[in-house]
């Protein structure tokens, strides 16, 4: 009798546990292999992308050459300023700028120019710490 009740309890536990195991898709936090493979892909996968800085095409969309060009273009859009030199190293950029009438500017005006150039460069390429020299 004792053996029969043990078998009955074991069968009931197996049925209960196997029933819970079959309902996995209803549990929060359950992740399938397809979910992991497609993680982050909310749109249909195509050859085109919405990201303009493609890692697969460094010569065309990103890199030091492109960053230098963006910095020069941004600084040259400031009236009275011209980019003389751009040096990129790791996360730092040093920009030398020639300003019309720089010899006649006070220290405060030079600091204003430096800050304006810093802001323009930061808006063009925000990942760099910017240092500016005005002459």
Short mmCIF file of N, CA and C in Angstrom, two decimals:
data_model
loop_
_atom_site.label_atom_id
_atom_site.label_comp_id
_atom_site.label_asym_id
_atom_site.label_seq_id
_atom_site.Cartn_x
_atom_site.Cartn_y
_atom_site.Cartn_z
N UNK A 1 0.82 -1.19 0.00
CA UNK A 1 0.00 0.00 0.00
C UNK A 1 0.87 1.26 0.00
N UNK A 2 1.92 1.20 0.79
CA UNK A 2 2.82 2.34 0.87
C UNK A 2 3.52 2.55 -0.46
N UNK A 3 3.87 1.50 -1.14
CA UNK A 3 4.55 1.60 -2.43
C UNK A 3 3.59 2.18 -3.48
N UNK A 4 2.33 1.79 -3.42
CA UNK A 4 1.34 2.27 -4.37
C UNK A 4 1.13 3.79 -4.20
N UNK A 5 1.08 4.29 -2.98
CA UNK A 5 0.89 5.73 -2.75
C UNK A 5 2.13 6.51 -3.19
N UNK A 6 3.31 5.94 -3.03
CA UNK A 6 4.54 6.59 -3.49
C UNK A 6 4.55 6.70 -5.01
N UNK A 7 4.13 5.63 -5.67
CA UNK A 7 4.07 5.64 -7.14
C UNK A 7 3.05 6.66 -7.61
N UNK A 8 1.90 6.72 -6.95
CA UNK A 8 0.85 7.66 -7.32
C UNK A 8 1.34 9.10 -7.16
N UNK A 9 2.00 9.39 -6.07
CA UNK A 9 2.53 10.74 -5.84
C UNK A 9 3.59 11.09 -6.87
N UNK A 10 4.45 10.13 -7.18
CA UNK A 10 5.49 10.35 -8.18
C UNK A 10 4.89 10.63 -9.54
N UNK A 11 3.87 9.84 -9.94
CA UNK A 11 3.21 10.05 -11.23
C UNK A 11 2.54 11.42 -11.26
N UNK A 12 1.88 11.80 -10.20
CA UNK A 12 1.23 13.11 -10.14
C UNK A 12 2.27 14.25 -10.24
N UNK A 13 3.40 14.11 -9.55
CA UNK A 13 4.45 15.13 -9.62
C UNK A 13 5.03 15.24 -11.03
N UNK A 14 5.25 14.09 -11.68
CA UNK A 14 5.78 14.11 -13.04
C UNK A 14 4.79 14.79 -13.98
N UNK A 15 3.51 14.50 -13.83
CA UNK A 15 2.49 15.12 -14.69
C UNK A 15 2.42 16.63 -14.43
N UNK A 16 2.48 17.00 -13.18
CA UNK A 16 2.40 18.42 -12.83
C UNK A 16 3.62 19.17 -13.36
N UNK A 17 4.81 18.64 -13.16
CA UNK A 17 6.02 19.31 -13.61
C UNK A 17 6.14 19.33 -15.13
N UNK A 18 5.73 18.26 -15.78
CA UNK A 18 5.80 18.27 -17.25
C UNK A 18 4.77 19.22 -17.83
N UNK A 19 3.65 19.38 -17.18
CA UNK A 19 2.63 20.34 -17.65
C UNK A 19 3.14 21.76 -17.55
N UNK A 20 3.86 22.09 -16.50
CA UNK A 20 4.42 23.43 -16.34
C UNK A 20 5.51 23.68 -17.38
N UNK A 21 6.26 22.64 -17.69
CA UNK A 21 7.34 22.79 -18.65
C UNK A 21 6.84 23.05 -20.05
N UNK A 22 5.68 22.61 -20.38
CA UNK A 22 5.14 22.80 -21.73
C UNK A 22 4.57 24.20 -21.93
N UNK A 23 4.38 24.93 -20.87
CA UNK A 23 3.77 26.26 -20.96
C UNK A 23 4.81 27.38 -20.92
N UNK A 24 6.06 27.12 -21.32
CA UNK A 24 7.14 28.10 -21.20
C UNK A 24 6.89 29.39 -21.98
N UNK A 25 6.21 29.34 -23.12
CA UNK A 25 6.05 30.55 -23.92
C UNK A 25 5.16 31.59 -23.23
N UNK A 26 4.44 31.18 -22.19
CA UNK A 26 3.57 32.12 -21.50
C UNK A 26 4.28 32.84 -20.36
N UNK A 27 5.48 32.39 -20.00
CA UNK A 27 6.20 33.00 -18.89
C UNK A 27 6.99 34.20 -19.36
N UNK A 28 6.98 35.24 -18.55
CA UNK A 28 7.77 36.42 -18.85
C UNK A 28 9.24 36.08 -18.63
N UNK A 29 10.08 36.55 -19.53
CA UNK A 29 11.51 36.31 -19.40
C UNK A 29 11.99 35.13 -20.21
N UNK A 30 11.10 34.38 -20.81
CA UNK A 30 11.49 33.24 -21.64
C UNK A 30 12.04 33.78 -22.95
N UNK A 31 13.20 33.33 -23.37
CA UNK A 31 13.83 33.80 -24.59
C UNK A 31 14.14 32.61 -25.49
N UNK A 32 13.73 32.72 -26.74
CA UNK A 32 14.00 31.65 -27.68
C UNK A 32 15.28 31.96 -28.45
N UNK A 33 15.77 31.00 -29.18
CA UNK A 33 16.99 31.18 -29.98
C UNK A 33 16.76 32.25 -31.05
N UNK A 34 15.56 32.29 -31.64
CA UNK A 34 15.25 33.31 -32.64
C UNK A 34 15.30 34.71 -32.04
N UNK A 35 14.82 34.85 -30.79
CA UNK A 35 14.86 36.15 -30.13
C UNK A 35 16.31 36.63 -29.96
N UNK A 36 17.18 35.72 -29.60
CA UNK A 36 18.58 36.09 -29.38
C UNK A 36 19.25 36.44 -30.70
N UNK A 37 19.00 35.67 -31.76
CA UNK A 37 19.63 35.93 -33.05
C UNK A 37 19.15 37.24 -33.65
N UNK A 38 17.92 37.63 -33.38
CA UNK A 38 17.36 38.84 -33.99
C UNK A 38 17.29 40.00 -33.01
N UNK A 39 18.01 39.90 -31.92
CA UNK A 39 17.96 40.94 -30.90
C UNK A 39 18.36 42.29 -31.48
N UNK A 40 17.55 43.30 -31.28
CA UNK A 40 17.85 44.64 -31.76
C UNK A 40 17.39 44.90 -33.17
N UNK A 41 16.90 43.90 -33.87
CA UNK A 41 16.45 44.12 -35.24
C UNK A 41 14.93 44.33 -35.23
N UNK A 42 14.52 45.57 -35.24
CA UNK A 42 13.11 45.88 -35.22
C UNK A 42 12.55 46.03 -36.63
N UNK A 43 13.41 46.30 -37.59
CA UNK A 43 12.99 46.49 -38.96
C UNK A 43 13.43 45.31 -39.80
N UNK A 44 12.88 45.22 -40.99
CA UNK A 44 13.29 44.17 -41.92
C UNK A 44 14.77 44.38 -42.27
N UNK A 45 15.52 43.30 -42.29
CA UNK A 45 16.95 43.38 -42.57
C UNK A 45 17.15 43.58 -44.07
N UNK A 46 17.87 44.66 -44.43
CA UNK A 46 18.16 44.96 -45.83
C UNK A 46 19.62 45.35 -45.95
N UNK A 47 20.08 45.58 -47.16
CA UNK A 47 21.45 46.03 -47.38
C UNK A 47 21.63 47.49 -46.99
N UNK A 48 20.56 48.25 -47.02
CA UNK A 48 20.64 49.67 -46.65
C UNK A 48 20.39 49.81 -45.17
N UNK A 49 20.88 50.88 -44.59
CA UNK A 49 20.71 51.12 -43.17
C UNK A 49 20.38 52.59 -42.95
N UNK A 50 19.81 52.88 -41.78
CA UNK A 50 19.51 54.27 -41.46
C UNK A 50 20.70 54.96 -40.83
N UNK A 51 21.72 54.21 -40.43
CA UNK A 51 22.89 54.77 -39.79
C UNK A 51 23.87 55.26 -40.86
N UNK A 52 24.20 56.55 -40.87
CA UNK A 52 25.11 57.06 -41.90
C UNK A 52 26.57 56.68 -41.69
N UNK A 53 26.94 56.20 -40.51
CA UNK A 53 28.34 55.87 -40.23
C UNK A 53 28.48 54.36 -40.20
N UNK A 54 28.63 53.77 -41.36
CA UNK A 54 28.68 52.33 -41.50
C UNK A 54 30.04 51.78 -41.10
N UNK A 55 30.04 50.80 -40.22
CA UNK A 55 31.29 50.17 -39.81
C UNK A 55 31.91 49.36 -40.95
N UNK A 56 31.07 48.92 -41.89
CA UNK A 56 31.58 48.11 -42.99
C UNK A 56 32.22 48.95 -44.09
N UNK A 57 32.07 50.26 -44.03
CA UNK A 57 32.62 51.14 -45.06
C UNK A 57 33.39 52.29 -44.41
N UNK A 58 34.50 52.02 -43.74
CA UNK A 58 35.19 53.08 -43.01
C UNK A 58 35.79 54.15 -43.90
N UNK A 59 36.11 53.83 -45.15
CA UNK A 59 36.70 54.83 -46.01
C UNK A 59 35.72 55.88 -46.48
N UNK A 60 34.43 55.59 -46.41
CA UNK A 60 33.43 56.51 -46.95
C UNK A 60 32.62 57.24 -45.89
N UNK A 61 32.38 56.62 -44.75
CA UNK A 61 31.42 57.20 -43.83
C UNK A 61 31.97 57.60 -42.48
N UNK A 62 33.10 57.05 -42.07
CA UNK A 62 33.65 57.42 -40.77
C UNK A 62 35.15 57.20 -40.77
N UNK A 63 35.82 57.82 -39.82
CA UNK A 63 37.26 57.68 -39.70
C UNK A 63 37.90 59.03 -39.45
N UNK A 64 39.20 59.02 -39.24
CA UNK A 64 39.91 60.26 -38.92
C UNK A 64 39.86 61.26 -40.06
N UNK A 65 39.98 60.79 -41.28
CA UNK A 65 39.93 61.69 -42.44
C UNK A 65 38.59 62.41 -42.52
N UNK A 66 37.51 61.67 -42.34
CA UNK A 66 36.18 62.26 -42.40
C UNK A 66 35.94 63.20 -41.22
N UNK A 67 36.41 62.81 -40.03
CA UNK A 67 36.26 63.68 -38.86
C UNK A 67 37.03 64.99 -39.05
N UNK A 68 38.25 64.90 -39.57
CA UNK A 68 39.05 66.10 -39.83
C UNK A 68 38.32 67.01 -40.82
N UNK A 69 37.76 66.42 -41.86
CA UNK A 69 37.02 67.20 -42.86
C UNK A 69 35.81 67.87 -42.24
N UNK A 70 35.05 67.15 -41.41
CA UNK A 70 33.88 67.73 -40.75
C UNK A 70 34.27 68.89 -39.85
N UNK A 71 35.37 68.75 -39.13
CA UNK A 71 35.84 69.81 -38.23
C UNK A 71 36.23 71.04 -39.03
N UNK A 72 37.00 70.84 -40.09
CA UNK A 72 37.42 71.99 -40.92
C UNK A 72 36.21 72.70 -41.51
N UNK A 73 35.26 71.95 -42.04
CA UNK A 73 34.07 72.57 -42.63
C UNK A 73 33.28 73.33 -41.59
N UNK A 74 33.14 72.77 -40.40
CA UNK A 74 32.37 73.43 -39.34
C UNK A 74 33.03 74.73 -38.91
N UNK A 75 34.34 74.72 -38.70
CA UNK A 75 35.04 75.93 -38.26
C UNK A 75 35.05 76.98 -39.36
N UNK A 76 35.23 76.56 -40.60
CA UNK A 76 35.27 77.52 -41.71
C UNK A 76 33.93 78.19 -41.96
N UNK A 77 32.86 77.67 -41.40
CA UNK A 77 31.55 78.31 -41.54
C UNK A 77 31.38 79.49 -40.59
N UNK A 78 32.26 79.61 -39.61
CA UNK A 78 32.21 80.76 -38.70
C UNK A 78 32.78 81.96 -39.46
N UNK A 79 32.03 83.06 -39.57
CA UNK A 79 32.54 84.23 -40.28
C UNK A 79 33.80 84.78 -39.61
N UNK A 80 34.85 84.97 -40.40
CA UNK A 80 36.09 85.53 -39.90
C UNK A 80 37.06 84.50 -39.34
N UNK A 81 36.72 83.21 -39.44
CA UNK A 81 37.60 82.16 -38.92
C UNK A 81 38.01 81.23 -40.04
N UNK A 82 39.26 80.75 -39.95
CA UNK A 82 39.78 79.80 -40.94
C UNK A 82 40.60 78.74 -40.22
N UNK A 83 40.36 77.49 -40.53
CA UNK A 83 41.09 76.40 -39.90
C UNK A 83 42.51 76.33 -40.44
N UNK A 84 43.48 76.34 -39.53
CA UNK A 84 44.87 76.18 -39.93
C UNK A 84 45.33 74.73 -39.79
N UNK A 85 44.97 74.08 -38.69
CA UNK A 85 45.43 72.72 -38.44
C UNK A 85 44.44 71.98 -37.55
N UNK A 86 44.27 70.70 -37.82
CA UNK A 86 43.45 69.82 -36.99
C UNK A 86 44.28 68.58 -36.67
N UNK A 87 44.47 68.32 -35.40
CA UNK A 87 45.22 67.14 -34.97
C UNK A 87 44.29 66.26 -34.15
N UNK A 88 44.15 65.01 -34.58
CA UNK A 88 43.30 64.04 -33.89
C UNK A 88 44.17 62.97 -33.26
N UNK A 89 43.91 62.68 -32.00
CA UNK A 89 44.62 61.61 -31.31
C UNK A 89 43.69 61.01 -30.26
N UNK A 90 43.34 59.75 -30.46
CA UNK A 90 42.42 59.03 -29.57
C UNK A 90 41.12 59.84 -29.45
N UNK A 91 40.78 60.25 -28.24
CA UNK A 91 39.53 61.01 -28.05
C UNK A 91 39.77 62.51 -27.92
N UNK A 92 40.93 63.00 -28.35
CA UNK A 92 41.27 64.42 -28.27
C UNK A 92 41.41 65.00 -29.67
N UNK A 93 41.05 66.26 -29.81
CA UNK A 93 41.27 67.00 -31.06
C UNK A 93 41.81 68.38 -30.69
N UNK A 94 42.86 68.77 -31.39
CA UNK A 94 43.45 70.10 -31.24
C UNK A 94 43.20 70.84 -32.54
N UNK A 95 42.58 72.03 -32.42
CA UNK A 95 42.24 72.82 -33.59
C UNK A 95 42.94 74.17 -33.49
N UNK A 96 43.71 74.50 -34.53
CA UNK A 96 44.33 75.82 -34.63
C UNK A 96 43.52 76.63 -35.62
N UNK A 97 43.12 77.82 -35.21
CA UNK A 97 42.23 78.65 -36.03
C UNK A 97 42.84 80.04 -36.21
N UNK A 98 42.81 80.53 -37.45
CA UNK A 98 43.23 81.89 -37.75
C UNK A 98 41.98 82.76 -37.75
N UNK A 99 42.02 83.84 -36.97
CA UNK A 99 40.87 84.74 -36.85
C UNK A 99 41.27 86.10 -37.39
N UNK A 100 40.39 86.69 -38.18
CA UNK A 100 40.65 88.04 -38.71
C UNK A 100 40.82 89.03 -37.56
N UNK A 101 41.91 89.76 -37.56
CA UNK A 101 42.15 90.78 -36.54
C UNK A 101 42.51 90.22 -35.19
N UNK A 102 43.11 89.05 -35.14
CA UNK A 102 43.43 88.40 -33.86
C UNK A 102 44.44 89.21 -33.04
N UNK A 103 45.30 89.98 -33.70
CA UNK A 103 46.31 90.76 -32.98
C UNK A 103 45.68 91.87 -32.14
N UNK A 104 44.49 92.32 -32.54
CA UNK A 104 43.84 93.43 -31.83
C UNK A 104 42.81 92.96 -30.80
N UNK A 105 42.67 91.66 -30.59
CA UNK A 105 41.65 91.14 -29.68
C UNK A 105 42.16 91.09 -28.24
N UNK A 106 41.25 91.34 -27.31
CA UNK A 106 41.60 91.23 -25.89
C UNK A 106 41.55 89.76 -25.48
N UNK A 107 41.99 89.49 -24.25
CA UNK A 107 41.98 88.11 -23.75
C UNK A 107 40.56 87.56 -23.70
N UNK A 108 39.60 88.38 -23.27
CA UNK A 108 38.21 87.94 -23.20
C UNK A 108 37.66 87.60 -24.58
N UNK A 109 38.00 88.43 -25.57
CA UNK A 109 37.53 88.18 -26.94
C UNK A 109 38.17 86.90 -27.50
N UNK A 110 39.42 86.66 -27.18
CA UNK A 110 40.09 85.42 -27.61
C UNK A 110 39.41 84.21 -26.96
N UNK A 111 39.08 84.34 -25.67
CA UNK A 111 38.39 83.25 -24.97
C UNK A 111 37.01 82.99 -25.58
N UNK A 112 36.33 84.08 -25.99
CA UNK A 112 35.03 83.93 -26.66
C UNK A 112 35.18 83.18 -27.99
N UNK A 113 36.21 83.51 -28.75
CA UNK A 113 36.47 82.82 -30.01
C UNK A 113 36.74 81.33 -29.77
N UNK A 114 37.58 81.06 -28.76
CA UNK A 114 37.91 79.67 -28.44
C UNK A 114 36.65 78.88 -28.07
N UNK A 115 35.82 79.49 -27.26
CA UNK A 115 34.59 78.80 -26.84
C UNK A 115 33.65 78.58 -28.02
N UNK A 116 33.53 79.56 -28.90
CA UNK A 116 32.67 79.41 -30.08
C UNK A 116 33.17 78.28 -30.98
N UNK A 117 34.48 78.25 -31.21
CA UNK A 117 35.06 77.19 -32.05
C UNK A 117 34.86 75.83 -31.38
N UNK A 118 35.07 75.77 -30.07
CA UNK A 118 34.85 74.52 -29.33
C UNK A 118 33.43 74.00 -29.52
N UNK A 119 32.47 74.89 -29.40
CA UNK A 119 31.07 74.49 -29.53
C UNK A 119 30.76 73.99 -30.94
N UNK A 120 31.30 74.68 -31.94
CA UNK A 120 31.06 74.29 -33.33
C UNK A 120 31.68 72.91 -33.61
N UNK A 121 32.88 72.69 -33.12
CA UNK A 121 33.54 71.40 -33.33
C UNK A 121 32.79 70.31 -32.58
N UNK A 122 32.36 70.59 -31.37
CA UNK A 122 31.61 69.59 -30.60
C UNK A 122 30.31 69.20 -31.28
N UNK A 123 29.63 70.18 -31.88
CA UNK A 123 28.40 69.86 -32.62
C UNK A 123 28.68 69.03 -33.86
N UNK A 124 29.84 69.23 -34.48
CA UNK A 124 30.19 68.48 -35.69
C UNK A 124 30.59 67.05 -35.36
N UNK A 125 31.43 66.87 -34.36
CA UNK A 125 31.91 65.54 -33.94
C UNK A 125 31.95 65.50 -32.41
N UNK A 126 30.86 65.11 -31.77
CA UNK A 126 30.74 65.22 -30.32
C UNK A 126 31.57 64.24 -29.50
N UNK A 127 32.23 63.29 -30.11
CA UNK A 127 32.95 62.28 -29.34
C UNK A 127 34.34 62.72 -28.90
N UNK A 128 34.79 63.90 -29.28
CA UNK A 128 36.15 64.34 -28.95
C UNK A 128 36.16 65.40 -27.86
N UNK A 129 37.24 65.39 -27.06
CA UNK A 129 37.53 66.50 -26.16
C UNK A 129 38.30 67.52 -26.99
N UNK A 130 37.82 68.76 -27.03
CA UNK A 130 38.33 69.76 -27.97
C UNK A 130 39.22 70.76 -27.25
N UNK A 131 40.39 71.03 -27.84
CA UNK A 131 41.27 72.11 -27.42
C UNK A 131 41.46 73.04 -28.62
N UNK A 132 41.40 74.35 -28.37
CA UNK A 132 41.45 75.31 -29.47
C UNK A 132 42.57 76.31 -29.23
N UNK A 133 43.30 76.62 -30.31
CA UNK A 133 44.31 77.68 -30.29
C UNK A 133 43.90 78.70 -31.34
N UNK A 134 43.75 79.96 -30.94
CA UNK A 134 43.35 81.02 -31.85
C UNK A 134 44.55 81.92 -32.09
N UNK A 135 44.79 82.21 -33.37
CA UNK A 135 45.89 83.14 -33.70
C UNK A 135 45.46 84.05 -34.83
#
